[in-house]
Amino acid sequence: MPVQLYHDNLSPTARMVRIVAKHIGFSFEEKEIDLLSGAHMKPEFLTINPFHCVPTLVDDGFALWKRQGHSSTVEPPLKAYSRRILGEPYKTEMVRPVNFGPLVFFVNFRSDSVLPLPCTLSLDSTIRVKLLDDYQDIVIDWSAKESNEIRKSIIEQLSAFTRIPSEKVEFLTFLKPYNGNPENHFVSRHQPGDACLHYDRNSCRSMTQNMRDHFFTNGNCFMLNTMLLLTFDLDKTYVHYFLTHQDLIDETQCSRYFCLHACNRAFLDKQAGIVNSDFDSYLRAQPRRIRPNILYYEHFIDMERRKIEILADFNFAQYFDSYCCRSRHVSMREFDNLQNRIYSPCRDCFI
């Protein structure tokens, strides 16, 4: 039977034991005891711990419930579990709570004096990424030393969901409502009412602690918008994942951050098929002019015209550019009298 830890997230001593165990790689089966509901006073728990306190560690019939005892139990050298861990000192640890532990108390909590907030010191968080007809849970491990490790982990999990190779992902953006905290590090300059976390290629200016404390909350749900793009030189495809919190989206109509036509599994599979095809090989084989040192607006328009020609030839422009209100390409083309909708030379051919 595995080692069992009886705990409550409201207990700082229980969290300390979990943190120490995580640090040294010690695993156990967690059993949560809701102190506010009186679960620690039930007979089945009192038979384990007559002092009805948490944390309580149980292994092989031996129960240990003093915080300092737990810490010394799970710290190195970890020669064995429970009695196997403690060896002879377990007898001493049994005596200490009787002589000292019951004389030391935390403030008694009443249910009406404790806010029903989740524990913010969790070692990981789980967020949900959604399409209209599919979803994937993403686990964020806060033990990562750098925020780029978190970026890599999120993209790898997204790649398993989207079937788009992680090396094709250049940008990753999360958008959620601003919580009104003036110390929030993620207030968007472009959208002052929203909080934005942006990974630009392989870099992120945000610290892991700020992301954990001020942005991601366990259970957050984001709608996935996968933007398939071409580089300026038209030599390869790349992807920008834009994830918008569901509180900013009305799933019954299109908006700047959400498209009813594109936010589904069938559309995403088409995009993945293009990325995984030989289309990049075709792009690299095309002749192109040398990029000038200084780019002017007309250079962007020339490349946009060439892009229209390429996408029309392959008849999959609809998977690159959106024609609804969220598309930046529409306004650019209208300004320069370029066609908005890109049709294949063979109108009877569809993907």
Coordinates of C-alpha atoms in Angstrom, one line a residue:
M1 CA 0.0 0.0 0.0
P2 CA 1.4 3.4 -0.9
V3 CA 2.3 6.1 1.7
Q4 CA -0.8 8.2 2.4
L5 CA -0.9 11.9 3.3
Y6 CA -4.0 13.3 4.9
H7 CA -4.0 17.1 4.4
D8 CA -6.1 20.3 3.8
N9 CA -5.0 23.1 1.5
L10 CA -5.9 25.6 4.2
S11 CA -3.2 24.2 6.4
P12 CA 0.2 25.8 5.9
T13 CA 2.0 22.9 7.6
A14 CA 0.3 20.5 5.2
R15 CA 1.5 22.6 2.3
M16 CA 5.0 22.6 3.7
V17 CA 5.1 18.8 3.8
R18 CA 3.9 18.6 0.2
I19 CA 6.6 21.2 -0.9
V20 CA 9.4 19.3 0.8
A21 CA 8.2 16.0 -0.6
K22 CA 8.1 17.5 -4.1
H23 CA 11.5 18.9 -3.7
I24 CA 13.1 15.6 -2.8
G25 CA 11.1 13.5 -5.2
F26 CA 9.1 11.7 -2.5
S27 CA 5.6 10.5 -3.6
F28 CA 2.5 9.6 -1.7
E29 CA -1.2 9.2 -2.1
E30 CA -3.0 12.4 -1.2
K31 CA -6.2 12.3 0.8
E32 CA -7.8 15.7 1.4
I33 CA -9.5 16.3 4.8
D34 CA -11.9 19.2 4.8
L35 CA -11.4 20.9 8.1
L36 CA -14.2 23.3 7.6
S37 CA -16.8 20.5 7.2
G38 CA -15.5 18.7 10.2
A39 CA -14.1 15.7 8.3
H40 CA -11.2 15.6 10.8
M41 CA -13.6 14.8 13.6
K42 CA -15.1 11.7 12.0
P43 CA -14.5 8.3 13.7
E44 CA -12.6 6.9 10.7
F45 CA -10.0 9.7 10.9
L46 CA -9.9 9.7 14.7
T47 CA -8.8 6.1 14.7
I48 CA -5.8 7.2 12.6
N49 CA -5.0 10.4 14.5
P50 CA -6.7 10.9 17.9
F51 CA -5.4 14.5 17.9
H52 CA -7.6 15.1 14.7
C53 CA -5.0 17.3 13.0
V54 CA -3.4 17.6 9.6
P55 CA -1.0 16.8 8.0
T56 CA -1.0 13.1 8.9
L57 CA 1.3 10.7 7.2
V58 CA 0.4 6.9 7.2
D59 CA 2.4 4.0 6.0
D60 CA 2.3 0.4 6.9
G61 CA -0.1 1.0 9.8
F62 CA 2.1 3.7 11.4
A63 CA 0.7 7.3 11.6
L64 CA 2.8 10.4 12.1
W65 CA 1.0 13.8 12.6
K66 CA 3.4 16.3 13.9
R67 CA 4.6 18.9 11.3
Q68 CA 8.3 18.9 12.4
G69 CA 8.1 15.1 12.5
H70 CA 6.9 15.0 8.9
S71 CA 9.6 17.3 7.7
S72 CA 12.3 15.1 9.3
T73 CA 10.6 12.1 7.9
V74 CA 10.6 13.1 4.3
E75 CA 13.9 14.8 4.3
P76 CA 17.1 12.9 3.2
P77 CA 18.6 10.3 3.6
L78 CA 15.2 8.6 3.0
K79 CA 16.5 5.1 3.8
A80 CA 13.1 3.6 3.8
Y81 CA 9.4 4.5 4.0
S82 CA 7.6 5.3 7.3
R83 CA 9.1 2.8 9.8
R84 CA 11.5 2.0 7.0
I85 CA 12.2 5.7 6.6
L86 CA 12.3 6.6 10.3
G87 CA 14.0 3.5 11.6
E88 CA 14.3 3.8 15.4
P89 CA 13.6 7.6 15.5
Y90 CA 9.9 6.9 14.8
K91 CA 9.4 6.0 18.5
T92 CA 10.8 9.4 19.4
E93 CA 8.5 11.1 16.9
M94 CA 5.5 9.4 18.6
V95 CA 6.5 10.8 22.0
R96 CA 7.0 14.4 20.9
P97 CA 3.4 15.2 19.9
V98 CA 2.1 13.9 23.3
N99 CA 4.6 16.0 25.3
F100 CA 4.5 19.2 23.2
G101 CA 2.3 19.2 20.1
P102 CA -1.2 19.4 21.8
L103 CA 0.0 22.5 23.7
V104 CA 0.5 24.4 20.4
F105 CA -2.6 25.4 18.5
F106 CA -3.5 27.3 15.4
V107 CA -6.3 29.9 15.5
N108 CA -9.6 28.0 15.2
F109 CA -11.3 28.7 11.9
R110 CA -15.1 29.1 11.4
S111 CA -16.6 28.5 8.0
D112 CA -17.9 32.1 7.9
S113 CA -14.5 33.5 8.6
V114 CA -12.5 31.8 5.8
L115 CA -12.8 32.9 2.2
P116 CA -13.5 29.9 -0.1
L117 CA -10.5 30.5 -2.3
P118 CA -8.4 27.8 -3.9
C119 CA -4.9 27.2 -2.7
T120 CA -2.6 29.5 -4.7
L121 CA 0.6 27.6 -3.8
S122 CA -0.2 24.6 -6.0
L123 CA 2.7 23.0 -7.7
D124 CA 0.9 23.0 -11.0
S125 CA -2.2 24.5 -12.7
T126 CA -4.5 23.0 -15.3
I127 CA -6.1 25.2 -17.9
R128 CA -8.5 24.1 -20.7
V129 CA -8.0 24.9 -24.4
K130 CA -11.2 24.7 -26.4
L131 CA -12.6 24.5 -29.9
L132 CA -16.3 24.6 -30.5
D133 CA -16.3 20.8 -30.8
D134 CA -13.2 19.6 -28.9
Y135 CA -10.9 20.5 -26.0
Q136 CA -7.6 19.7 -24.4
D137 CA -6.4 20.1 -20.8
I138 CA -3.0 21.7 -20.5
V139 CA -0.9 21.2 -17.3
I140 CA 1.5 24.0 -16.3
D141 CA 4.3 22.9 -14.0
W142 CA 5.4 25.8 -11.8
S143 CA 8.5 24.0 -10.7
A144 CA 10.1 25.0 -14.0
K145 CA 13.1 27.2 -13.5
E146 CA 12.5 29.6 -16.4
S147 CA 9.3 30.8 -18.2
N148 CA 10.6 29.5 -21.5
E149 CA 10.4 26.0 -20.1
I150 CA 6.7 26.7 -19.4
R151 CA 6.4 28.0 -23.0
K152 CA 8.0 24.8 -24.4
S153 CA 5.7 22.6 -22.3
I154 CA 2.5 24.4 -23.3
I155 CA 3.4 24.3 -27.0
E156 CA 4.3 20.6 -26.9
Q157 CA 0.9 19.9 -25.3
L158 CA -0.8 22.1 -27.8
S159 CA 1.0 20.4 -30.7
A160 CA -0.4 17.0 -29.5
F161 CA -3.8 18.6 -29.7
T162 CA -3.5 20.5 -33.0
R163 CA -1.2 18.0 -34.8
I164 CA 1.0 20.9 -35.8
P165 CA 4.8 20.4 -35.1
S166 CA 6.0 22.6 -32.2
E167 CA 8.9 24.0 -34.3
K168 CA 6.3 25.7 -36.6
V169 CA 5.0 27.8 -33.7
E170 CA 6.5 31.3 -33.6
F171 CA 4.1 33.1 -31.3
L172 CA 1.9 32.2 -28.4
T173 CA -0.6 34.7 -26.9
F174 CA -3.0 34.4 -24.0
L175 CA -5.7 37.0 -23.4
K176 CA -8.0 37.2 -20.3
P177 CA -10.0 39.9 -18.4
Y178 CA -8.1 42.3 -16.3
N179 CA -8.7 41.6 -12.6
G180 CA -8.4 45.2 -11.5
N181 CA -5.2 44.6 -9.6
P182 CA -2.9 47.7 -10.1
E183 CA 0.2 45.4 -9.6
N184 CA -0.8 43.1 -12.5
H185 CA 2.1 42.8 -14.9
F186 CA 0.0 41.7 -17.8
V187 CA -2.2 44.7 -18.6
S188 CA -2.4 45.0 -22.4
R189 CA -1.3 48.3 -23.9
H190 CA -3.5 47.7 -26.9
Q191 CA -6.5 46.5 -24.8
P192 CA -6.3 48.3 -21.4
G193 CA -9.2 46.3 -20.1
D194 CA -7.5 43.0 -20.7
A195 CA -4.5 41.1 -19.4
C196 CA -2.1 39.7 -22.1
L197 CA 0.7 37.2 -21.9
H198 CA 2.8 37.0 -25.1
Y199 CA 5.6 34.7 -26.1
D200 CA 7.6 36.1 -29.0
R201 CA 9.4 33.2 -30.7
N202 CA 11.7 31.8 -28.0
S203 CA 11.5 34.6 -25.5
C204 CA 9.2 35.9 -22.8
R205 CA 9.8 38.9 -20.5
S206 CA 7.4 37.6 -17.8
M207 CA 8.7 35.8 -14.8
T208 CA 7.3 32.4 -13.8
Q209 CA 6.2 33.7 -10.4
N210 CA 4.3 36.6 -12.0
M211 CA 2.6 34.2 -14.4
R212 CA 1.6 31.9 -11.5
D213 CA 0.4 34.6 -9.1
H214 CA -1.1 37.2 -11.5
F215 CA -2.2 35.5 -14.7
F216 CA -3.0 31.8 -14.8
T217 CA -5.7 30.4 -12.4
N218 CA -6.4 26.7 -12.1
G219 CA -9.4 25.9 -14.2
N220 CA -9.0 28.8 -16.7
C221 CA -10.6 28.1 -20.1
F222 CA -9.3 29.6 -23.3
M223 CA -10.7 29.4 -26.9
L224 CA -8.0 28.5 -29.4
N225 CA -7.5 30.5 -32.5
T226 CA -4.8 29.0 -34.7
M227 CA -3.5 31.6 -37.2
L228 CA -1.6 30.1 -40.1
L229 CA 0.8 32.6 -41.7
L230 CA 3.5 33.1 -44.3
T231 CA 6.8 34.8 -43.6
F232 CA 7.5 38.2 -45.3
D233 CA 9.8 36.5 -47.7
L234 CA 7.2 33.9 -48.5
D235 CA 9.7 31.1 -47.9
K236 CA 7.9 29.1 -45.1
T237 CA 4.7 28.8 -43.1
Y238 CA 4.4 29.4 -39.3
V239 CA 1.7 29.4 -36.7
H240 CA 0.5 31.9 -34.1
Y241 CA -1.6 30.4 -31.3
F242 CA -4.0 33.0 -29.9
L243 CA -5.9 31.9 -26.8
T244 CA -8.7 34.1 -25.5
H245 CA -10.4 33.5 -22.2
Q246 CA -14.0 32.3 -22.6
D247 CA -15.3 35.3 -20.6
L248 CA -14.2 37.6 -23.4
I249 CA -16.1 35.5 -26.1
D250 CA -19.6 35.1 -27.1
E251 CA -19.7 31.6 -28.7
T252 CA -22.8 32.5 -30.8
Q253 CA -21.2 35.2 -33.0
C254 CA -17.8 36.1 -34.5
S255 CA -15.7 38.8 -32.9
R256 CA -12.2 40.2 -33.1
Y257 CA -10.8 37.2 -31.2
F258 CA -13.2 34.5 -32.2
C259 CA -14.5 33.0 -35.5
L260 CA -17.4 30.5 -35.7
H261 CA -16.1 29.3 -39.1
A262 CA -12.5 28.6 -37.9
C263 CA -12.8 27.5 -34.3
N264 CA -13.5 23.8 -34.9
R265 CA -11.7 20.5 -35.4
A266 CA -12.3 20.2 -39.1
F267 CA -10.8 23.6 -39.9
L268 CA -7.8 23.0 -37.6
D269 CA -7.1 19.6 -39.3
K270 CA -7.0 21.4 -42.6
Q271 CA -4.4 23.8 -41.3
A272 CA -2.4 21.0 -39.8
G273 CA -2.5 19.2 -43.2
I274 CA -1.1 22.2 -44.9
V275 CA 1.7 22.6 -42.4
N276 CA 2.7 18.9 -42.6
S277 CA 2.6 18.9 -46.4
D278 CA 5.4 19.8 -48.9
F279 CA 4.1 23.4 -49.3
D280 CA 7.2 24.8 -47.6
S281 CA 9.4 23.0 -50.1
Y282 CA 7.4 24.7 -52.9
L283 CA 7.8 28.1 -51.3
R284 CA 11.6 27.7 -50.8
A285 CA 12.0 26.7 -54.5
Q286 CA 10.3 29.9 -55.8
P287 CA 12.5 32.7 -57.2
R288 CA 12.4 35.9 -55.1
R289 CA 14.0 39.3 -55.0
I290 CA 16.7 40.2 -52.5
R291 CA 15.1 41.9 -49.5
P292 CA 16.1 45.6 -49.3
N293 CA 17.8 47.0 -46.2
I294 CA 14.9 49.4 -45.7
L295 CA 11.3 48.2 -46.2
Y296 CA 8.7 50.6 -47.3
Y297 CA 4.9 50.2 -47.5
E298 CA 5.0 49.3 -51.2
H299 CA 7.3 46.3 -50.4
F300 CA 4.6 44.9 -48.1
I301 CA 2.0 45.4 -50.8
D302 CA 4.1 43.7 -53.4
M303 CA 4.6 40.7 -51.1
E304 CA 0.9 40.7 -50.4
R305 CA 0.1 40.5 -54.1
R306 CA 2.5 37.7 -54.5
K307 CA 1.0 35.9 -51.5
I308 CA -2.5 36.2 -53.1
E309 CA -1.2 34.6 -56.3
I310 CA 0.4 31.6 -54.4
L311 CA -2.6 31.0 -52.2
A312 CA -4.9 31.2 -55.2
D313 CA -2.9 28.6 -57.1
F314 CA -3.2 26.2 -54.2
N315 CA -6.8 27.1 -53.3
F316 CA -6.4 27.1 -49.5
A317 CA -6.2 30.9 -48.8
Q318 CA -9.2 30.4 -46.5
Y319 CA -7.0 28.6 -44.0
F320 CA -4.5 31.5 -43.9
D321 CA -6.6 34.6 -44.0
S322 CA -10.0 35.2 -42.4
Y323 CA -12.5 37.5 -44.1
C324 CA -14.5 38.4 -41.0
C325 CA -14.1 41.3 -38.7
R326 CA -10.9 39.9 -37.0
S327 CA -8.7 39.9 -40.1
R328 CA -6.0 42.6 -40.5
H329 CA -5.5 41.5 -44.1
V330 CA -8.9 42.8 -45.2
S331 CA -8.2 46.4 -44.3
M332 CA -4.8 46.3 -45.9
R333 CA -6.2 45.0 -49.2
E334 CA -9.1 47.4 -49.3
F335 CA -6.7 50.3 -48.8
D336 CA -4.7 49.3 -51.8
N337 CA -7.6 48.1 -53.9
L338 CA -6.5 44.5 -53.7
Q339 CA -9.1 41.7 -53.8
N340 CA -10.3 40.6 -50.4
R341 CA -11.4 37.1 -51.3
I342 CA -8.8 34.9 -53.0
Y343 CA -10.3 32.5 -55.5
S344 CA -8.6 29.6 -57.2
P345 CA -8.1 29.9 -61.0
C346 CA -10.1 26.7 -61.1
R347 CA -13.3 27.6 -59.3
D348 CA -14.6 24.1 -59.3
C349 CA -11.7 22.8 -57.2
F350 CA -12.1 22.8 -53.4
I351 CA -10.1 21.4 -50.5

